[in-house]
PDB file of C-alpha atoms in Angstrom:
ATOM      1  CA  MET A   1       0.000   0.000   0.000  1.00 67.00           C
ATOM      2  CA  LYS A   2       2.868   2.320   0.808  1.00 70.00           C
ATOM      3  CA  ASN A   3       4.378   1.673  -2.604  1.00 75.00           C
ATOM      4  CA  PHE A   4       1.064   2.489  -4.258  1.00 74.00           C
ATOM      5  CA  GLN A   5       0.709   5.765  -2.316  1.00 75.00           C
ATOM      6  CA  PHE A   6       4.314   6.609  -3.121  1.00 70.00           C
ATOM      7  CA  ALA A   7       3.700   6.001  -6.869  1.00 71.00           C
ATOM      8  CA  ILE A   8       0.596   8.242  -6.831  1.00 73.00           C
ATOM      9  CA  LEU A   9       2.528  10.943  -4.999  1.00 65.00           C
ATOM     10  CA  ILE A  10       5.310  10.831  -7.624  1.00 71.00           C
ATOM     11  CA  PHE A  11       2.729  10.837 -10.430  1.00 67.00           C
ATOM     12  CA  LEU A  12       0.959  13.918  -8.999  1.00 64.00           C
ATOM     13  CA  PHE A  13       4.297  15.641  -8.480  1.00 66.00           C
ATOM     14  CA  ALA A  14       5.293  14.935 -12.115  1.00 64.00           C
ATOM     15  CA  ILE A  15       1.994  16.350 -13.430  1.00 64.00           C
ATOM     16  CA  GLY A  16       2.253  19.456 -11.225  1.00 61.00           C
ATOM     17  CA  CYS A  17       5.802  20.227 -12.471  1.00 59.00           C
ATOM     18  CA  LYS A  18       4.856  20.129 -16.118  1.00 59.00           C
ATOM     19  CA  SER A  19       5.912  23.316 -17.929  1.00 64.00           C
ATOM     20  CA  PRO A  20       3.093  25.511 -19.253  1.00 66.00           C
ATOM     21  CA  GLU A  21       2.214  25.088 -22.889  1.00 69.00           C
ATOM     22  CA  ALA A  22       1.600  28.013 -25.204  1.00 72.00           C
ATOM     23  CA  ARG A  23      -2.010  28.717 -26.063  1.00 73.00           C
ATOM     24  CA  TYR A  24      -2.647  29.515 -29.694  1.00 71.00           C
ATOM     25  CA  PRO A  25      -5.434  31.768 -30.957  1.00 68.00           C
ATOM     26  CA  VAL A  26      -8.515  30.121 -32.369  1.00 69.00           C
ATOM     27  CA  SER A  27      -8.244  32.223 -35.540  1.00 66.00           C
ATOM     28  CA  GLN A  28      -5.276  33.991 -37.071  1.00 60.00           C
ATOM     29  CA  ASN A  29      -5.209  37.199 -39.136  1.00 62.00           C
ATOM     30  CA  SER A  30      -2.682  37.604 -41.877  1.00 64.00           C
ATOM     31  CA  GLY A  31      -2.513  41.392 -41.473  1.00 68.00           C
ATOM     32  CA  SER A  32      -4.287  41.944 -44.776  1.00 78.00           C
ATOM     33  CA  TYR A  33      -6.607  44.581 -43.246  1.00 81.00           C
ATOM     34  CA  ILE A  34      -3.618  46.653 -42.143  1.00 85.00           C
ATOM     35  CA  ASP A  35      -1.956  46.220 -45.538  1.00 85.00           C
ATOM     36  CA  GLU A  36      -5.143  47.387 -47.280  1.00 87.00           C
ATOM     37  CA  SER A  37      -5.432  50.382 -44.958  1.00 87.00           C
ATOM     38  CA  VAL A  38      -1.819  51.406 -45.583  1.00 88.00           C
ATOM     39  CA  GLU A  39      -2.339  51.152 -49.338  1.00 90.00           C
ATOM     40  CA  LYS A  40      -5.525  53.259 -49.188  1.00 91.00           C
ATOM     41  CA  ASN A  41      -3.707  55.923 -47.169  1.00 90.00           C
ATOM     42  CA  ARG A  42      -0.838  56.000 -49.667  1.00 92.00           C
ATOM     43  CA  GLU A  43      -3.302  56.465 -52.521  1.00 94.00           C
ATOM     44  CA  MET A  44      -5.140  59.224 -50.654  1.00 93.00           C
ATOM     45  CA  ILE A  45      -1.882  61.087 -49.902  1.00 93.00           C
ATOM     46  CA  ALA A  46      -0.795  60.791 -53.530  1.00 94.00           C
ATOM     47  CA  GLN A  47      -4.151  62.200 -54.705  1.00 95.00           C
ATOM     48  CA  GLU A  48      -3.953  65.098 -52.236  1.00 94.00           C
ATOM     49  CA  GLU A  49      -0.389  65.917 -53.263  1.00 94.00           C
ATOM     50  CA  GLU A  50      -1.397  65.804 -56.943  1.00 95.00           C
ATOM     51  CA  TYR A  51      -4.256  68.185 -56.251  1.00 95.00           C
ATOM     52  CA  ILE A  52      -2.032  70.575 -54.267  1.00 94.00           C
ATOM     53  CA  GLN A  53       0.490  70.508 -57.121  1.00 95.00           C
ATOM     54  CA  MET A  54      -2.292  71.360 -59.579  1.00 94.00           C
ATOM     55  CA  VAL A  55      -3.353  74.341 -57.418  1.00 93.00           C
ATOM     56  CA  MET A  56       0.273  75.516 -57.219  1.00 94.00           C
ATOM     57  CA  ASP A  57       0.655  75.197 -61.009  1.00 94.00           C
ATOM     58  CA  LYS A  58      -2.398  77.435 -61.510  1.00 93.00           C
ATOM     59  CA  ASN A  59      -0.751  80.068 -59.288  1.00 90.00           C
ATOM     60  CA  SER A  60       2.520  80.210 -61.238  1.00 87.00           C
ATOM     61  CA  GLU A  61       3.488  83.742 -60.105  1.00 92.00           C
ATOM     62  CA  THR A  62       4.011  82.449 -56.552  1.00 92.00           C
ATOM     63  CA  ASP A  63       7.395  80.954 -55.661  1.00 93.00           C
ATOM     64  CA  TYR A  64       6.508  77.779 -53.731  1.00 95.00           C
ATOM     65  CA  ILE A  65       9.112  76.015 -51.627  1.00 95.00           C
ATOM     66  CA  SER A  66       8.901  72.284 -50.937  1.00 95.00           C
ATOM     67  CA  SER A  67       9.768  71.384 -47.348  1.00 95.00           C
ATOM     68  CA  ALA A  68      11.614  68.255 -46.353  1.00 94.00           C
ATOM     69  CA  ASP A  69       8.670  67.474 -44.066  1.00 94.00           C
ATOM     70  CA  GLY A  70       6.115  66.938 -46.852  1.00 93.00           C
ATOM     71  CA  PHE A  71       4.364  70.280 -47.291  1.00 96.00           C
ATOM     72  CA  TRP A  72       4.797  73.432 -49.388  1.00 97.00           C
ATOM     73  CA  TYR A  73       5.029  77.098 -48.465  1.00 97.00           C
ATOM     74  CA  TYR A  74       5.704  80.599 -49.724  1.00 96.00           C
ATOM     75  CA  TYR A  75       6.623  83.872 -48.072  1.00 96.00           C
ATOM     76  CA  ASN A  76       4.039  86.637 -47.871  1.00 95.00           C
ATOM     77  CA  GLU A  77       6.536  88.745 -45.902  1.00 93.00           C
ATOM     78  CA  LYS A  78      10.145  87.612 -45.625  1.00 91.00           C
ATOM     79  CA  SER A  79      12.603  89.105 -43.170  1.00 86.00           C
ATOM     80  CA  THR A  80      15.128  91.315 -44.955  1.00 83.00           C
ATOM     81  CA  ASP A  81      17.076  91.960 -41.743  1.00 81.00           C
ATOM     82  CA  THR A  82      20.420  90.172 -42.235  1.00 78.00           C
ATOM     83  CA  THR A  83      21.001  90.078 -38.461  1.00 80.00           C
ATOM     84  CA  ASN A  84      17.692  88.248 -37.948  1.00 79.00           C
ATOM     85  CA  THR A  85      18.812  84.645 -38.484  1.00 83.00           C
ATOM     86  CA  GLU A  86      17.162  82.994 -35.474  1.00 89.00           C
ATOM     87  CA  THR A  87      14.521  80.335 -36.011  1.00 92.00           C
ATOM     88  CA  PRO A  88      12.733  78.656 -33.091  1.00 93.00           C
ATOM     89  CA  GLU A  89      14.290  75.585 -31.494  1.00 92.00           C
ATOM     90  CA  PHE A  90      13.036  72.999 -29.024  1.00 93.00           C
ATOM     91  CA  GLY A  91      11.484  74.660 -25.975  1.00 91.00           C
ATOM     92  CA  ASP A  92      11.535  78.246 -27.310  1.00 93.00           C
ATOM     93  CA  ILE A  93       8.313  80.193 -26.813  1.00 95.00           C
ATOM     94  CA  VAL A  94       6.844  81.659 -30.004  1.00 96.00           C
ATOM     95  CA  THR A  95       3.954  84.087 -30.363  1.00 96.00           C
ATOM     96  CA  PHE A  96       2.016  83.825 -33.614  1.00 96.00           C
ATOM     97  CA  ASP A  97      -1.284  84.404 -35.392  1.00 94.00           C
ATOM     98  CA  TYR A  98      -2.754  82.245 -38.123  1.00 94.00           C
ATOM     99  CA  THR A  99      -5.715  81.808 -40.421  1.00 95.00           C
ATOM    100  CA  ILE A 100      -6.822  78.601 -42.092  1.00 95.00           C
ATOM    101  CA  SER A 101      -8.294  78.244 -45.582  1.00 96.00           C
ATOM    102  CA  SER A 102      -9.026  75.456 -47.986  1.00 94.00           C
ATOM    103  CA  ILE A 103      -6.281  74.728 -50.531  1.00 94.00           C
ATOM    104  CA  GLU A 104      -8.318  76.748 -53.042  1.00 92.00           C
ATOM    105  CA  GLY A 105      -8.309  79.765 -50.689  1.00 91.00           C
ATOM    106  CA  GLU A 106     -11.844  79.556 -49.253  1.00 94.00           C
ATOM    107  CA  PRO A 107     -11.673  80.825 -45.625  1.00 94.00           C
ATOM    108  CA  ILE A 108     -12.261  78.298 -42.860  1.00 93.00           C
ATOM    109  CA  TYR A 109     -10.966  80.308 -39.858  1.00 92.00           C
ATOM    110  CA  LEU A 110     -10.695  84.024 -40.550  1.00 88.00           C
ATOM    111  CA  GLU A 111      -8.237  86.454 -39.003  1.00 84.00           C
ATOM    112  CA  GLY A 112      -9.179  86.897 -35.361  1.00 81.00           C
ATOM    113  CA  GLU A 113     -11.128  83.638 -35.092  1.00 83.00           C
ATOM    114  CA  LYS A 114      -8.000  81.933 -33.834  1.00 83.00           C
ATOM    115  CA  PRO A 115      -6.518  84.039 -31.015  1.00 85.00           C
ATOM    116  CA  THR A 116      -2.847  85.063 -30.925  1.00 89.00           C
ATOM    117  CA  ARG A 117      -1.122  82.054 -29.499  1.00 92.00           C
ATOM    118  CA  GLU A 118       1.975  81.397 -27.423  1.00 94.00           C
ATOM    119  CA  TYR A 119       3.458  77.997 -28.075  1.00 93.00           C
ATOM    120  CA  ALA A 120       6.459  76.177 -26.602  1.00 94.00           C
ATOM    121  CA  ILE A 121       8.139  74.498 -29.591  1.00 93.00           C
ATOM    122  CA  ASP A 122       7.638  70.707 -29.475  1.00 92.00           C
ATOM    123  CA  ARG A 123       6.299  70.814 -25.910  1.00 91.00           C
ATOM    124  CA  GLU A 124       2.618  71.449 -26.517  1.00 89.00           C
ATOM    125  CA  LYS A 125      -0.059  70.065 -28.801  1.00 91.00           C
ATOM    126  CA  LEU A 126      -0.279  71.645 -32.221  1.00 91.00           C
ATOM    127  CA  PHE A 127      -1.037  70.004 -35.524  1.00 93.00           C
ATOM    128  CA  THR A 128       2.054  68.492 -37.152  1.00 93.00           C
ATOM    129  CA  GLY A 129       2.423  70.751 -40.169  1.00 95.00           C
ATOM    130  CA  LEU A 130       2.156  73.983 -38.187  1.00 95.00           C
ATOM    131  CA  ARG A 131       4.588  72.679 -35.568  1.00 94.00           C
ATOM    132  CA  GLN A 132       7.137  71.928 -38.312  1.00 96.00           C
ATOM    133  CA  GLY A 133       6.389  75.122 -40.248  1.00 96.00           C
ATOM    134  CA  LEU A 134       7.009  77.414 -37.285  1.00 96.00           C
ATOM    135  CA  LYS A 135      10.563  76.059 -37.048  1.00 95.00           C
ATOM    136  CA  LEU A 136      11.255  77.449 -40.547  1.00 95.00           C
ATOM    137  CA  MET A 137      10.220  81.012 -39.699  1.00 95.00           C
ATOM    138  CA  LYS A 138      11.970  84.090 -38.300  1.00 94.00           C
ATOM    139  CA  GLU A 139      10.451  86.898 -36.254  1.00 93.00           C
ATOM    140  CA  GLY A 140       8.260  89.222 -38.291  1.00 93.00           C
ATOM    141  CA  GLU A 141       7.738  86.818 -41.191  1.00 95.00           C
ATOM    142  CA  THR A 142       4.390  85.806 -42.657  1.00 96.00           C
ATOM    143  CA  VAL A 143       4.306  82.489 -44.477  1.00 97.00           C
ATOM    144  CA  THR A 144       1.497  80.577 -46.174  1.00 97.00           C
ATOM    145  CA  PHE A 145       1.746  76.811 -45.809  1.00 97.00           C
ATOM    146  CA  LEU A 146      -0.056  74.192 -47.914  1.00 97.00           C
ATOM    147  CA  PHE A 147      -0.571  71.062 -45.829  1.00 96.00           C
ATOM    148  CA  PRO A 148      -1.843  67.668 -47.008  1.00 96.00           C
ATOM    149  CA  SER A 149      -4.428  66.304 -44.571  1.00 94.00           C
ATOM    150  CA  HIS A 150      -1.946  64.038 -42.768  1.00 93.00           C
ATOM    151  CA  LYS A 151       0.110  67.140 -41.873  1.00 95.00           C
ATOM    152  CA  ALA A 152      -3.029  69.070 -40.881  1.00 94.00           C
ATOM    153  CA  PHE A 153      -5.897  67.571 -38.901  1.00 93.00           C
ATOM    154  CA  GLY A 154      -5.915  64.096 -40.477  1.00 91.00           C
ATOM    155  CA  TYR A 155      -8.713  61.594 -40.205  1.00 88.00           C
ATOM    156  CA  TYR A 156     -10.528  63.283 -37.314  1.00 90.00           C
ATOM    157  CA  GLY A 157     -10.506  66.872 -38.572  1.00 88.00           C
ATOM    158  CA  ASP A 158     -10.659  69.558 -35.909  1.00 90.00           C
ATOM    159  CA  GLN A 159     -14.113  68.438 -34.710  1.00 88.00           C
ATOM    160  CA  LYS A 160     -15.494  71.900 -35.670  1.00 89.00           C
ATOM    161  CA  LYS A 161     -15.044  73.363 -39.162  1.00 91.00           C
ATOM    162  CA  ILE A 162     -12.446  71.062 -40.735  1.00 93.00           C
ATOM    163  CA  GLY A 163     -13.652  67.657 -41.850  1.00 90.00           C
ATOM    164  CA  SER A 164     -11.942  64.324 -42.207  1.00 91.00           C
ATOM    165  CA  ASN A 165      -8.868  64.136 -44.474  1.00 92.00           C
ATOM    166  CA  VAL A 166      -9.016  67.759 -45.653  1.00 94.00           C
ATOM    167  CA  PRO A 167      -5.819  69.414 -46.961  1.00 95.00           C
ATOM    168  CA  ILE A 168      -5.540  73.028 -45.796  1.00 96.00           C
ATOM    169  CA  SER A 169      -3.695  76.284 -46.291  1.00 96.00           C
ATOM    170  CA  ALA A 170      -2.494  78.173 -43.193  1.00 96.00           C
ATOM    171  CA  LYS A 171      -1.235  81.766 -43.264  1.00 96.00           C
ATOM    172  CA  VAL A 172       1.027  82.262 -40.231  1.00 96.00           C
ATOM    173  CA  THR A 173       2.622  85.422 -38.839  1.00 95.00           C
ATOM    174  CA  LEU A 174       5.414  84.851 -36.314  1.00 96.00           C
ATOM    175  CA  HIS A 175       5.540  87.840 -33.953  1.00 95.00           C
ATOM    176  CA  GLU A 176       8.157  86.857 -31.406  1.00 93.00           C
ATOM    177  CA  ILE A 177      10.631  84.136 -30.424  1.00 93.00           C
ATOM    178  CA  LYS A 178      11.672  83.932 -26.775  1.00 92.00           C
ATOM    179  CA  GLU A 179      14.612  81.624 -26.309  1.00 87.00           C
ATOM    180  CA  GLU A 180      14.317  78.932 -23.714  1.00 77.00           C
ATOM    181  CA  THR A 181      15.991  80.073 -20.499  1.00 73.00           C
ATOM    182  CA  ASN A 182      16.368  76.688 -18.792  1.00 62.00           C
ATOM    183  CA  ASN A 183      19.546  75.104 -20.247  1.00 49.00           C
ATOM    184  CA  GLU A 184      18.922  71.763 -18.515  1.00 46.00           C
ATOM    185  CA  THR A 185      15.855  71.111 -20.643  1.00 45.00           C
ATOM    186  CA  LYS A 186      17.720  71.557 -23.960  1.00 45.00           C
ATOM    187  CA  ASP A 187      20.143  68.783 -23.038  1.00 44.00           C
ATOM    188  CA  GLN A 188      17.376  66.225 -22.599  1.00 40.00           C
TER     189      GLN A 188
END
């Protein structure tokens, strides 16, 4: 009887020490939905960029500049002061005004609808294109940016006047750049 109890004890011990086995999902996705979504987004971006290029071609007297970040811009007022070479960097506080229009120039937010804004570069929320565009500007300049929807308000729009996947034009005036005073933050 002792041998039988001993054998059961060893058997139970062996079962209890068994390593856990991986559980596999009942169904597996191949990722085709994500692949389709990526392809649709690429097509949409290409169509928007084609349309923006067509609008720029119609306005041939304007000297458009292509940014490395995927949008276009032109200067309404460019700084002629040769000593004014500072552009905002991480953490600097900028004061600016802006208006937003459709790519064709139809007003969405008129002057004064968006209040003068202070913004800490790359430390606060601001739509991607404007955040990148401000870094190209100097004090006193006014620049008009043409943003594809993924650089503007994207899929969700602004939940007010700008719909889903709408490319926009933003006219921005940079009033002031205050350099960051805390040196520790720049090192991070």
